[in-house]
Amino acid sequence: MRIAIFGTRKYDRQFLTQANAAYGFDLDFLDVALSPTSAQLARGFDVACIFVNDIANRQVLEMLAEGGVGLVALRCAGYNNVDLVAAETLGLAVVRVPGYSPHAVSEFTIGLLLALDRKIHRAWSRVRENNFALDGLVGRNLHGRVAGVVGTGQIGGLVARALRAGFGCEVLASDPVVDEALVAIGVRYVEREDLLREADIITLHCPLAPETRHLIDGRVLAAARPDLVLVNTSRGALIDSAALIEALKARRLGGVALDVYEQEAGIFFDDLSSEIIDDDILQRLLTFPNVLMTGHQAFLTEEALTAIAETTLESIRAYSASEPLCHQLRYQATRPGAG
């Protein structure tokens, strides 16, 4: 099997190469992201392996199918960048990695929350300049505060458990499926609107779908508790970034921690330190002292990268052997669930 792997980084090469020792596939690592201009590079390959910000719309999928690709393998959980209707029409199979390491993302979520709330990132910057003053670094305890977790699947469930059992927060949860194990430790399921209105801290762990796009918008931010702390390690477009800026300018938010951004494609995963970034919204977000942003790295652990590589290559092996695909995506089955 010949596999064109788009948008690869050093860590992709390392972990996919290690996992491939058990399979012996022909891996071709491509630095460029999949797009209408790069899709032709997959001509003659059996599989196109892509990541979260690669473009797999109808035009791209048509080019892949015409070039001989039969399988699109996402080395990630999210798939909102893939036109599944077009894939089925073209006879392209699509697989993903649904649960590579929920601990990686959940632990990073808690790390962001702690760093933001206790101003660790600002303190680190200060001491590097020999400034050890504590003025402006007053934080708040997590214990006893009301934390809202939107989506209690594998990742959100771990976050809810950590906040409730580990830090002693009062935890509100919103999800179509109630996790009775979380209820047993005191997590309280409420309607999403109630959670968004009552929580001191909101952390997002739901998929991106039409009904969750801009879940956090101007209306929600206006009705939220004063000094709300918002954390997003799920999908960037869950938050209306323009509305977020207005809420920050109005000083209604206590802090925002983002590992994802709705217009991150073409920006995240690249070193642009010598470039001019013309995304005014992103640049404005980075000016606020109570905004902590990272570049979509919540998944980035050795354990998660190993699981991603092994699951992706095992799906490709099953495809090559004409076996059922465990993690295949079909349009009829894409209903929003917990993240």
mmCIF file of N, CA and C in Angstrom, residues 2 14 21 25 31 41 55 87 103 109 122 125 142 155 167 176 242 245 248 299 308 312 322 329:
data_model
loop_
_atom_site.group_PDB
_atom_site.id
_atom_site.type_symbol
_atom_site.label_atom_id
_atom_site.label_comp_id
_atom_site.label_asym_id
_atom_site.label_seq_id
_atom_site.Cartn_x
_atom_site.Cartn_y
_atom_site.Cartn_z
ATOM 1 N N ARG A 2 0.562 2.165 -0.908
ATOM 2 C CA ARG A 2 1.268 3.442 -0.962
ATOM 3 C C ARG A 2 0.412 4.496 -0.252
ATOM 4 N N GLN A 14 8.287 10.431 12.953
ATOM 5 C CA GLN A 14 8.873 9.556 13.961
ATOM 6 C C GLN A 14 7.923 8.443 14.375
ATOM 7 N N ALA A 21 6.868 -0.320 11.267
ATOM 8 C CA ALA A 21 7.775 -1.475 11.310
ATOM 9 C C ALA A 21 6.985 -2.779 11.330
ATOM 10 N N PHE A 25 4.318 -0.689 5.099
ATOM 11 C CA PHE A 25 3.703 0.103 4.045
ATOM 12 C C PHE A 25 4.719 1.085 3.449
ATOM 13 N N ASP A 31 5.157 17.590 3.362
ATOM 14 C CA ASP A 31 5.074 18.727 4.278
ATOM 15 C C ASP A 31 3.816 19.558 4.049
ATOM 16 N N LEU A 41 -0.723 15.612 -5.654
ATOM 17 C CA LEU A 41 0.452 14.899 -5.159
ATOM 18 C C LEU A 41 0.117 13.481 -4.717
ATOM 19 N N ILE A 55 -7.818 20.154 3.989
ATOM 20 C CA ILE A 55 -9.092 20.377 3.296
ATOM 21 C C ILE A 55 -9.466 19.116 2.522
ATOM 22 N N ALA A 87 -17.637 11.855 -0.243
ATOM 23 C CA ALA A 87 -16.825 10.649 -0.127
ATOM 24 C C ALA A 87 -17.635 9.408 -0.472
ATOM 25 N N HIS A 103 -6.724 11.056 27.926
ATOM 26 C CA HIS A 103 -5.958 11.611 29.042
ATOM 27 C C HIS A 103 -5.087 12.776 28.587
ATOM 28 N N THR A 109 -6.131 20.282 29.335
ATOM 29 C CA THR A 109 -7.218 21.198 29.680
ATOM 30 C C THR A 109 -7.064 21.709 31.105
ATOM 31 N N ARG A 122 2.231 34.302 33.003
ATOM 32 C CA ARG A 122 2.733 35.658 33.186
ATOM 33 C C ARG A 122 3.898 35.682 34.172
ATOM 34 N N SER A 125 7.096 34.551 32.453
ATOM 35 C CA SER A 125 7.691 35.613 31.629
ATOM 36 C C SER A 125 8.421 36.629 32.491
ATOM 37 N N LEU A 142 -9.515 26.801 42.714
ATOM 38 C CA LEU A 142 -10.551 26.068 41.996
ATOM 39 C C LEU A 142 -11.573 25.495 42.962
ATOM 40 N N ILE A 155 -13.091 12.545 26.914
ATOM 41 C CA ILE A 155 -12.265 13.661 27.364
ATOM 42 C C ILE A 155 -12.995 14.486 28.420
ATOM 43 N N PHE A 167 -10.355 18.508 42.603
ATOM 44 C CA PHE A 167 -10.250 19.891 43.059
ATOM 45 C C PHE A 167 -11.432 20.347 43.906
ATOM 46 N N PRO A 176 -26.036 14.953 25.789
ATOM 47 C CA PRO A 176 -27.241 14.154 25.517
ATOM 48 C C PRO A 176 -27.252 12.827 26.259
ATOM 49 N N ALA A 242 -15.105 36.866 17.341
ATOM 50 C CA ALA A 242 -15.384 38.304 17.340
ATOM 51 C C ALA A 242 -16.178 38.693 18.580
ATOM 52 N N ILE A 245 -13.903 38.734 21.646
ATOM 53 C CA ILE A 245 -13.118 39.963 21.772
ATOM 54 C C ILE A 245 -13.949 41.080 22.393
ATOM 55 N N LEU A 248 -14.207 40.480 26.055
ATOM 56 C CA LEU A 248 -12.943 40.776 26.715
ATOM 57 C C LEU A 248 -12.742 42.290 26.840
ATOM 58 N N PHE A 299 -3.240 17.337 22.224
ATOM 59 C CA PHE A 299 -3.106 15.917 21.911
ATOM 60 C C PHE A 299 -1.668 15.434 21.958
ATOM 61 N N ILE A 308 -2.241 7.146 17.829
ATOM 62 C CA ILE A 308 -2.694 7.669 16.531
ATOM 63 C C ILE A 308 -2.052 6.885 15.393
ATOM 64 N N THR A 312 -4.198 4.353 12.986
ATOM 65 C CA THR A 312 -4.270 4.737 11.569
ATOM 66 C C THR A 312 -3.758 3.615 10.673
ATOM 67 N N SER A 322 -9.339 -5.897 2.708
ATOM 68 C CA SER A 322 -10.791 -5.901 2.450
ATOM 69 C C SER A 322 -11.580 -6.381 3.660
ATOM 70 N N LEU A 329 -16.141 6.240 8.857
ATOM 71 C CA LEU A 329 -17.142 7.293 8.949
ATOM 72 C C LEU A 329 -18.101 7.187 7.773
#
